[in-house]
Amino acid sequence: MHAWDLPRTPGRDATVPPHRGSVPRARSSRPLGRPIAQGRGMTTHITPADPGRHLGAAADPAELLAEARLSLYEAPSDCLLLSGTAAPGRQPLITRSSLHDLLAPCGGENLRRHVRLVAERGAEGMHALIVIGDGRQSVLEPLVREVLARAGGLVAATAAALGPGGAQLLSLRGAADGRRWELRAATGGDEELLAVPAGPLRDFAATQAAARAVLAGRAIPQEARPEPLLEEIGRALHLPPPDLASAADPGLLLAEAGAALRALRRGRPGAVGADGMTKCEHIAQLLAALAVDRLHWELLAQLVEHGGAPPIARETLLQELVADPTRRPHPDVCAGGRVYVLLEEMRCVASAALDAAGPAARGTARPAWRALTALLVLLAWWNHRFATAGSLVDELRHREPDSTLAPLLSRMTDTPVFPAWWPST
């Protein structure tokens, strides 16, 4: 199965469980109705899946939610999930798109592009699931009915417009307020869809997908929660200024920072004491190095080479990832992978350091946070997780409104520019 985050034109995150069966994460969705940036549409998440995975009972909302959680490596929220049935010789596909983008003014047009991309990737039919919140949290019923009807109407109209040559809509359902919802045409010739409750939504642990994952020994993605230790470390850091002449190896510094973080976790409670401060120095050194442009670019190259891949030219790194299909992300740098998670943790530390830093330390904390955000954008993009990457770009724009980097990254994620690799059949 392949999980996919499509471009942020409706449908930007698609995902197939990569290597380890986990797919890049996407951020939690924005509130419905918030203005969307000019020219943007939807976002899709796609990530190559494990050839051994299969998508079962995709018409069952609980099963599709569970498969998406296992593939995206996080619980889907406020999104449209499309599961594409596989044509002969192709892998099944799950895509995720933000409801915020779907319901934006250009949402219908973007959704059509998204569905065409799904069909081009081998899907002959689609099961559609509209998820409000995480599908289980309490939401006012009038809002549930309105959003399901609006989003469902767009999906149904888009599928109908594609005609017999496109991927056919096999089912259209909703998950909200702890219930399954059926979307049915109104009587009397009206084209409006009505949302009708259809019984309780089973918990993740009660699904076949979760049971198969446990039997296969796969890691079960946990709900993301802020970790107080990361904020504590960030506030306690004494950040040196960026060393523009540094010849430090950022990969080695990242490994040392990871070892220091593991030691601090073992030493809880009161981890950031006298001995903890020594360990925090390794984290501070990493952030000081990443504040230097050439060093965080060097770290990205090392992540591309991770696992024994051939060396890659630093000057043409992105061009090679766009052109060379043999350049595939190692499981460690896929969502949920060891290195990917460590970068997410270091970004949390940098964010706390930035919030707590004085004027001098901000000169290190700010570019370090920016560098870690850009690294995660590029790794998410390389994993076909455009929605996740686009969400990180939005965060960069919000925190750094004058950033010259955000527009460049937006072009990669929203256009989108696709990595060359795709999971083999």
Coordinates of N, CA and C in Angstrom, one line a residue, residues 172-349:
L172 N -18.7 6.9 -0.2 CA -18.6 8.2 0.3 C -19.1 8.3 1.7
R173 N -18.3 8.4 2.7 CA -18.7 8.4 4.1 C -18.0 9.4 4.9
G174 N -18.4 9.6 6.2 CA -17.9 10.5 7.1 C -17.5 9.9 8.4
A175 N -16.6 10.5 9.2 CA -16.3 10.1 10.5 C -16.2 11.3 11.4
A176 N -17.1 11.4 12.3 CA -17.2 12.6 13.2 C -18.0 12.3 14.4
D177 N -17.6 13.0 15.5 CA -18.4 12.9 16.8 C -18.5 11.4 17.2
G178 N -17.5 10.6 16.9 CA -17.6 9.2 17.4 C -18.5 8.3 16.6
R179 N -19.0 8.8 15.5 CA -19.9 8.0 14.7 C -19.5 7.9 13.2
R180 N -20.0 6.9 12.6 CA -19.9 6.8 11.1 C -21.1 7.5 10.5
W181 N -20.9 8.2 9.4 CA -21.9 8.9 8.7 C -22.0 8.5 7.3
E182 N -23.2 8.3 6.8 CA -23.5 8.0 5.4 C -23.8 9.3 4.7
L183 N -23.4 9.5 3.4 CA -23.7 10.7 2.7 C -24.6 10.2 1.5
R184 N -25.9 10.7 1.6 CA -26.9 10.3 0.6 C -27.5 11.5 -0.1
A185 N -27.9 11.2 -1.3 CA -28.5 12.3 -2.1 C -29.9 12.6 -1.5
A186 N -30.2 13.9 -1.4 CA -31.5 14.3 -0.9 C -32.6 13.9 -1.9
T187 N -33.8 13.7 -1.4 CA -34.9 13.3 -2.2 C -35.5 14.4 -3.0
G188 N -36.2 14.2 -4.0 CA -36.9 15.2 -4.8 C -36.0 15.8 -5.9
G189 N -35.0 15.1 -6.3 CA -34.2 15.6 -7.4 C -33.1 16.6 -7.0
D190 N -33.1 17.0 -5.8 CA -32.1 17.9 -5.3 C -30.7 17.3 -5.3
E191 N -29.7 18.0 -5.8 CA -28.3 17.4 -5.8 C -27.6 17.5 -4.5
E192 N -28.2 18.1 -3.5 CA -27.6 18.2 -2.2 C -27.4 16.8 -1.5
L193 N -26.3 16.7 -0.8 CA -26.1 15.5 -0.1 C -26.5 15.7 1.4
L194 N -27.1 14.6 2.0 CA -27.4 14.7 3.4 C -26.5 13.7 4.2
A195 N -26.1 14.2 5.4 CA -25.3 13.4 6.3 C -26.2 12.6 7.2
V196 N -26.1 11.3 7.3 CA -27.0 10.5 8.1 C -26.2 9.6 9.0
P197 N -26.4 9.7 10.4 CA -25.6 8.9 11.3 C -25.8 7.4 11.0
A198 N -24.7 6.6 11.1 CA -24.8 5.2 10.7 C -24.2 4.3 11.8
G199 N -24.2 4.7 13.0 CA -23.7 3.9 14.1 C -22.4 4.3 14.6
P200 N -21.9 3.7 15.7 CA -20.7 4.2 16.4 C -19.5 3.8 15.5
L201 N -18.4 4.6 15.8 CA -17.1 4.4 15.1 C -16.2 3.6 16.0
R202 N -15.8 2.4 15.6 CA -14.9 1.6 16.4 C -13.6 2.3 16.7
D203 N -13.1 2.0 17.9 CA -11.8 2.5 18.3 C -10.7 1.9 17.4
F204 N -9.5 2.6 17.4 CA -8.4 2.1 16.6 C -8.0 0.6 17.1
A205 N -8.0 0.4 18.4 CA -7.6 -0.9 18.9 C -8.5 -2.0 18.5
A206 N -9.7 -1.7 18.1 CA -10.7 -2.7 17.7 C -10.7 -3.0 16.2
T207 N -9.8 -2.5 15.5 CA -9.8 -2.7 14.0 C -8.9 -3.8 13.6
Q208 N -9.2 -4.4 12.5 CA -8.4 -5.5 11.9 C -7.0 -4.9 11.6
A209 N -6.9 -3.7 11.1 CA -5.6 -3.1 10.7 C -4.7 -3.0 11.9
A210 N -5.2 -2.6 13.1 CA -4.4 -2.6 14.3 C -4.0 -4.0 14.7
A211 N -4.9 -4.9 14.6 CA -4.5 -6.3 15.0 C -3.4 -6.9 14.1
R212 N -3.5 -6.6 12.8 CA -2.5 -7.1 11.9 C -1.2 -6.4 12.2
A213 N -1.2 -5.1 12.6 CA 0.1 -4.4 12.9 C 0.7 -5.0 14.1
V214 N -0.1 -5.4 15.1 CA 0.4 -6.0 16.3 C 1.0 -7.3 16.1
L215 N 0.3 -8.1 15.3 CA 0.8 -9.5 15.0 C 2.1 -9.4 14.1
A216 N 2.2 -8.4 13.3 CA 3.4 -8.2 12.5 C 4.6 -7.6 13.2
G217 N 4.3 -7.2 14.5 CA 5.4 -6.5 15.3 C 5.7 -5.1 14.9
R218 N 4.7 -4.5 14.2 CA 5.0 -3.1 13.7 C 4.8 -2.1 14.9
A219 N 5.5 -1.0 14.9 CA 5.3 0.0 15.9 C 4.0 0.7 15.6
I220 N 3.2 0.9 16.7 CA 1.9 1.6 16.6 C 2.2 3.1 16.9
P221 N 1.9 4.0 15.9 CA 2.0 5.4 16.2 C 1.2 5.9 17.3
Q222 N 1.8 6.6 18.2 CA 1.1 7.1 19.4 C 0.6 8.5 19.1
E223 N -0.4 8.9 19.9 CA -0.9 10.3 19.7 C 0.3 11.3 20.1
A224 N 0.4 12.3 19.2 CA 1.5 13.3 19.5 C 1.1 14.2 20.7
R225 N 2.0 14.2 21.6 CA 1.8 15.1 22.8 C 3.1 15.9 23.0
P226 N 2.9 17.2 23.4 CA 4.1 18.0 23.7 C 4.9 17.3 24.9
E227 N 6.2 17.2 24.7 CA 7.0 16.6 25.8 C 7.7 17.7 26.6
P228 N 7.3 17.8 27.9 CA 7.8 18.9 28.7 C 9.4 18.9 28.8
L229 N 10.0 17.8 28.7 CA 11.5 17.7 28.8 C 12.1 18.5 27.7
L230 N 11.6 18.4 26.5 CA 12.1 19.2 25.3 C 12.1 20.7 25.6
E231 N 11.0 21.1 26.1 CA 10.8 22.6 26.4 C 11.8 23.0 27.6
E232 N 11.9 22.1 28.5 CA 12.8 22.3 29.7 C 14.3 22.5 29.2
I233 N 14.7 21.6 28.3 CA 16.0 21.6 27.7 C 16.2 22.9 26.9
G234 N 15.2 23.3 26.1 CA 15.4 24.5 25.3 C 15.5 25.7 26.1
R235 N 14.8 25.8 27.2 CA 14.8 27.0 28.1 C 16.2 27.1 28.8
A236 N 16.8 25.9 29.1 CA 18.0 25.9 29.9 C 19.3 26.0 29.0
L237 N 19.2 26.0 27.7 CA 20.4 26.0 26.9 C 21.1 27.3 26.9
H238 N 22.4 27.2 27.0 CA 23.3 28.4 26.8 C 23.9 28.3 25.4
L239 N 23.3 29.0 24.5 CA 23.6 28.9 23.1 C 24.9 29.7 22.7
P240 N 25.9 29.1 22.2 CA 27.0 29.9 21.7 C 26.6 30.5 20.3
P241 N 27.3 31.6 19.9 CA 27.0 32.2 18.6 C 27.4 31.2 17.5
P242 N 26.7 31.3 16.3 CA 27.1 30.5 15.2 C 28.6 30.7 14.8
D243 N 29.2 29.6 14.5 CA 30.6 29.6 14.2 C 30.8 29.6 12.7
L244 N 30.9 30.7 12.0 CA 30.9 30.8 10.6 C 32.1 30.0 10.0
A245 N 33.1 29.8 10.7 CA 34.3 29.1 10.2 C 34.3 27.7 10.6
S246 N 33.2 27.2 11.2 CA 33.2 25.9 11.8 C 33.4 24.8 10.7
A247 N 34.2 23.8 11.0 CA 34.3 22.6 10.2 C 33.7 21.4 10.8
A248 N 32.7 21.7 11.7 CA 32.1 20.6 12.4 C 31.3 19.7 11.5
D249 N 31.2 18.4 11.9 CA 30.4 17.4 11.1 C 29.0 17.4 11.7
P250 N 28.0 18.0 11.0 CA 26.7 18.1 11.6 C 26.0 16.7 11.8
G251 N 26.4 15.7 11.0 CA 25.9 14.4 11.3 C 26.3 13.8 12.6
L252 N 27.6 14.1 12.9 CA 28.2 13.6 14.2 C 27.5 14.4 15.3
L253 N 27.4 15.7 15.1 CA 26.7 16.5 16.2 C 25.3 16.1 16.4
L254 N 24.6 15.7 15.4 CA 23.2 15.2 15.5 C 23.2 13.9 16.3
A255 N 24.1 13.0 16.0 CA 24.2 11.8 16.8 C 24.5 12.0 18.2
E256 N 25.4 12.9 18.5 CA 25.8 13.3 19.9 C 24.6 13.9 20.6
A257 N 23.9 14.8 19.9 CA 22.7 15.4 20.6 C 21.6 14.3 20.9
G258 N 21.5 13.4 20.0 CA 20.5 12.3 20.2 C 20.9 11.5 21.4
A259 N 22.2 11.1 21.5 CA 22.7 10.4 22.7 C 22.5 11.2 24.0
A260 N 22.7 12.5 23.9 CA 22.5 13.3 25.1 C 21.1 13.4 25.5
L261 N 20.2 13.4 24.5 CA 18.7 13.5 24.8 C 18.3 12.2 25.5
R262 N 18.8 11.0 24.9 CA 18.4 9.8 25.5 C 18.9 9.7 27.0
A263 N 20.1 10.2 27.2 CA 20.6 10.2 28.6 C 19.8 11.0 29.5
L264 N 19.4 12.2 29.0 CA 18.6 13.1 29.8 C 17.2 12.4 30.2
R265 N 16.7 11.7 29.2 CA 15.4 11.0 29.5 C 15.6 10.0 30.6
R266 N 16.7 9.2 30.5 CA 16.9 8.2 31.5 C 17.1 8.8 32.9
G267 N 17.6 10.0 32.9 CA 17.8 10.7 34.2 C 16.7 11.4 34.8
R268 N 15.5 11.3 34.2 CA 14.3 12.0 34.8 C 14.0 11.5 36.2
P269 N 13.4 12.3 37.1 CA 13.1 13.7 37.0 C 14.3 14.6 37.3
G270 N 14.1 15.9 37.1 CA 15.1 16.9 37.3 C 16.3 16.6 36.4
A271 N 16.0 16.3 35.1 CA 17.1 15.9 34.2 C 18.1 17.0 33.9
V272 N 17.6 18.2 33.8 CA 18.5 19.3 33.5 C 19.1 19.9 34.8
G273 N 19.9 19.1 35.4 CA 20.7 19.5 36.6 C 22.1 19.8 36.2
A274 N 23.1 19.7 37.1 CA 24.5 20.0 36.8 C 25.0 19.0 35.8
D275 N 24.8 17.7 35.9 CA 25.2 16.8 34.9 C 24.5 16.9 33.6
G276 N 23.2 17.2 33.8 CA 22.3 17.4 32.6 C 22.8 18.6 31.8
M277 N 23.3 19.6 32.4 CA 23.8 20.8 31.6 C 25.0 20.4 30.7
T278 N 25.8 19.4 31.2 CA 26.9 19.0 30.3 C 26.3 18.3 29.0
K279 N 25.3 17.5 29.2 CA 24.6 16.9 28.1 C 24.0 17.9 27.2
C280 N 23.4 18.9 27.8 CA 22.7 20.0 27.0 C 23.7 20.7 26.1
E281 N 25.0 20.7 26.5 CA 26.0 21.4 25.7 C 26.1 20.7 24.3
H282 N 25.9 19.4 24.2 CA 25.9 18.7 22.9 C 24.8 19.2 22.0
I283 N 23.6 19.4 22.7 CA 22.4 19.9 21.9 C 22.7 21.4 21.5
A284 N 23.3 22.1 22.4 CA 23.6 23.5 22.0 C 24.6 23.6 20.9
Q285 N 25.5 22.7 20.9 CA 26.5 22.7 19.8 C 25.9 22.4 18.4
L286 N 24.9 21.4 18.5 CA 24.2 21.1 17.2 C 23.4 22.3 16.7
L287 N 22.7 23.0 17.6 CA 21.9 24.2 17.2 C 22.8 25.3 16.6
A288 N 24.0 25.5 17.3 CA 24.9 26.5 16.8 C 25.5 26.1 15.4
A289 N 25.7 24.9 15.2 CA 26.1 24.4 13.8 C 25.1 24.6 12.8
L290 N 23.8 24.2 13.1 CA 22.7 24.3 12.1 C 22.4 25.8 11.8
A291 N 22.8 26.7 12.7 CA 22.6 28.1 12.4 C 23.4 28.6 11.3
V292 N 24.4 27.8 10.8 CA 25.2 28.1 9.7 C 24.6 27.4 8.4
D293 N 24.3 28.2 7.4 CA 23.7 27.7 6.2 C 24.3 26.5 5.6
R294 N 25.6 26.5 5.4 CA 26.3 25.5 4.7 C 26.3 24.2 5.5
L295 N 26.2 24.3 6.9 CA 26.2 23.1 7.7 C 24.9 22.4 7.7
H296 N 23.8 23.2 7.7 CA 22.5 22.4 7.7 C 22.3 21.9 6.3
W297 N 22.8 22.5 5.2 CA 22.7 21.9 3.9 C 23.6 20.6 3.8
E298 N 24.7 20.6 4.5 CA 25.6 19.4 4.6 C 24.9 18.3 5.3
L299 N 24.1 18.7 6.4 CA 23.4 17.6 7.1 C 22.3 17.0 6.2
L300 N 21.6 17.8 5.4 CA 20.6 17.3 4.5 C 21.3 16.3 3.5
A301 N 22.5 16.6 3.0 CA 23.2 15.7 2.1 C 23.5 14.4 2.8
Q302 N 23.9 14.5 4.1 CA 24.3 13.3 4.8 C 23.0 12.4 5.1
L303 N 21.9 13.1 5.2 CA 20.6 12.3 5.4 C 20.3 11.6 4.1
V304 N 20.5 12.2 3.0 CA 20.3 11.6 1.7 C 21.2 10.4 1.5
E305 N 22.4 10.5 2.1 CA 23.4 9.4 1.9 C 23.3 8.4 3.1
H306 N 22.4 8.6 4.0 CA 22.2 7.7 5.2 C 21.9 6.3 4.8
G307 N 22.6 5.4 5.4 CA 22.3 4.0 5.1 C 23.2 3.4 4.0
G308 N 24.2 4.2 3.6 CA 25.1 3.6 2.6 C 24.9 4.0 1.2
A309 N 24.0 5.0 1.0 CA 23.7 5.5 -0.4 C 24.9 6.1 -1.0
P310 N 25.1 6.2 -2.3 CA 26.3 6.8 -2.9 C 26.3 8.3 -2.5
P311 N 27.5 8.9 -2.5 CA 27.6 10.3 -2.2 C 26.8 11.1 -3.2
I312 N 26.4 12.3 -2.7 CA 25.6 13.1 -3.6 C 26.2 14.5 -3.7
A313 N 26.2 15.1 -4.8 CA 26.8 16.4 -5.0 C 26.0 17.5 -4.2
R314 N 26.7 18.3 -3.4 CA 26.0 19.2 -2.6 C 25.3 20.3 -3.4
E315 N 26.0 20.7 -4.5 CA 25.6 21.8 -5.3 C 24.3 21.5 -6.1
T316 N 24.1 20.2 -6.4 CA 23.0 19.8 -7.2 C 22.1 18.8 -6.5
L317 N 22.0 18.9 -5.2 CA 21.3 17.9 -4.4 C 19.9 17.8 -4.8
L318 N 19.1 18.9 -4.8 CA 17.7 18.8 -5.1 C 17.5 18.4 -6.5
Q319 N 18.3 18.8 -7.4 CA 18.1 18.4 -8.8 C 18.3 16.9 -9.0
E320 N 19.2 16.3 -8.2 CA 19.4 14.9 -8.3 C 18.2 14.1 -7.7
L321 N 17.6 14.7 -6.6 CA 16.5 14.0 -6.0 C 15.2 14.1 -6.9
V322 N 15.2 15.1 -7.8 CA 14.1 15.2 -8.7 C 14.3 14.3 -9.9
A323 N 15.6 14.0 -10.3 CA 15.9 13.3 -11.5 C 16.3 11.9 -11.3
D324 N 16.8 11.5 -10.2 CA 17.3 10.1 -10.0 C 16.4 9.2 -9.2
P325 N 15.7 8.3 -9.8 CA 14.7 7.5 -9.1 C 15.3 6.5 -8.1
T326 N 16.7 6.3 -8.2 CA 17.3 5.4 -7.3 C 17.6 6.0 -5.9
R327 N 17.4 7.3 -5.8 CA 17.6 8.0 -4.6 C 16.3 7.9 -3.8
R328 N 16.4 6.9 -2.8 CA 15.2 6.7 -2.0 C 15.5 6.9 -0.5
P329 N 14.6 7.5 0.3 CA 14.8 7.7 1.7 C 15.0 6.5 2.5
H330 N 16.0 6.4 3.3 CA 16.2 5.3 4.2 C 15.1 5.3 5.3
P331 N 14.7 4.2 5.8 CA 13.6 4.2 6.8 C 13.9 5.1 8.0
D332 N 15.1 5.3 8.3 CA 15.4 6.2 9.5 C 15.0 7.7 9.2
V333 N 14.9 8.1 7.9 CA 14.6 9.4 7.6 C 13.2 9.5 7.0
C334 N 12.4 8.5 7.2 CA 11.0 8.5 6.9 C 10.2 8.9 8.2
A335 N 9.0 9.4 8.0 CA 8.2 9.8 9.2 C 8.2 8.6 10.2
G336 N 8.4 8.9 11.4 CA 8.4 7.8 12.4 C 9.8 7.2 12.5
G337 N 10.7 7.4 11.6 CA 12.0 6.9 11.6 C 12.9 7.5 12.7
R338 N 14.0 6.9 13.1 CA 14.8 7.3 14.2 C 15.3 8.7 14.0
V339 N 15.9 9.0 12.8 CA 16.5 10.3 12.6 C 15.4 11.4 12.4
Y340 N 14.4 11.0 11.7 CA 13.3 12.0 11.4 C 12.7 12.4 12.8
V341 N 12.4 11.5 13.7 CA 11.9 11.9 15.0 C 12.9 12.7 15.8
L342 N 14.2 12.4 15.7 CA 15.2 13.2 16.4 C 15.2 14.6 15.9
L343 N 15.1 14.8 14.6 CA 15.0 16.2 14.0 C 13.8 16.9 14.5
E344 N 12.6 16.2 14.6 CA 11.4 16.8 15.2 C 11.7 17.3 16.6
E345 N 12.3 16.4 17.4 CA 12.6 16.7 18.8 C 13.5 17.9 18.9
M346 N 14.6 18.0 18.1 CA 15.5 19.1 18.1 C 14.8 20.4 17.7
R347 N 13.8 20.3 16.8 CA 13.1 21.5 16.4 C 12.2 22.0 17.6
C348 N 11.7 21.1 18.4 CA 10.9 21.5 19.6 C 11.9 22.2 20.6
V349 N 13.1 21.6 20.7 CA 14.1 22.3 21.6 C 14.4 23.7 21.1

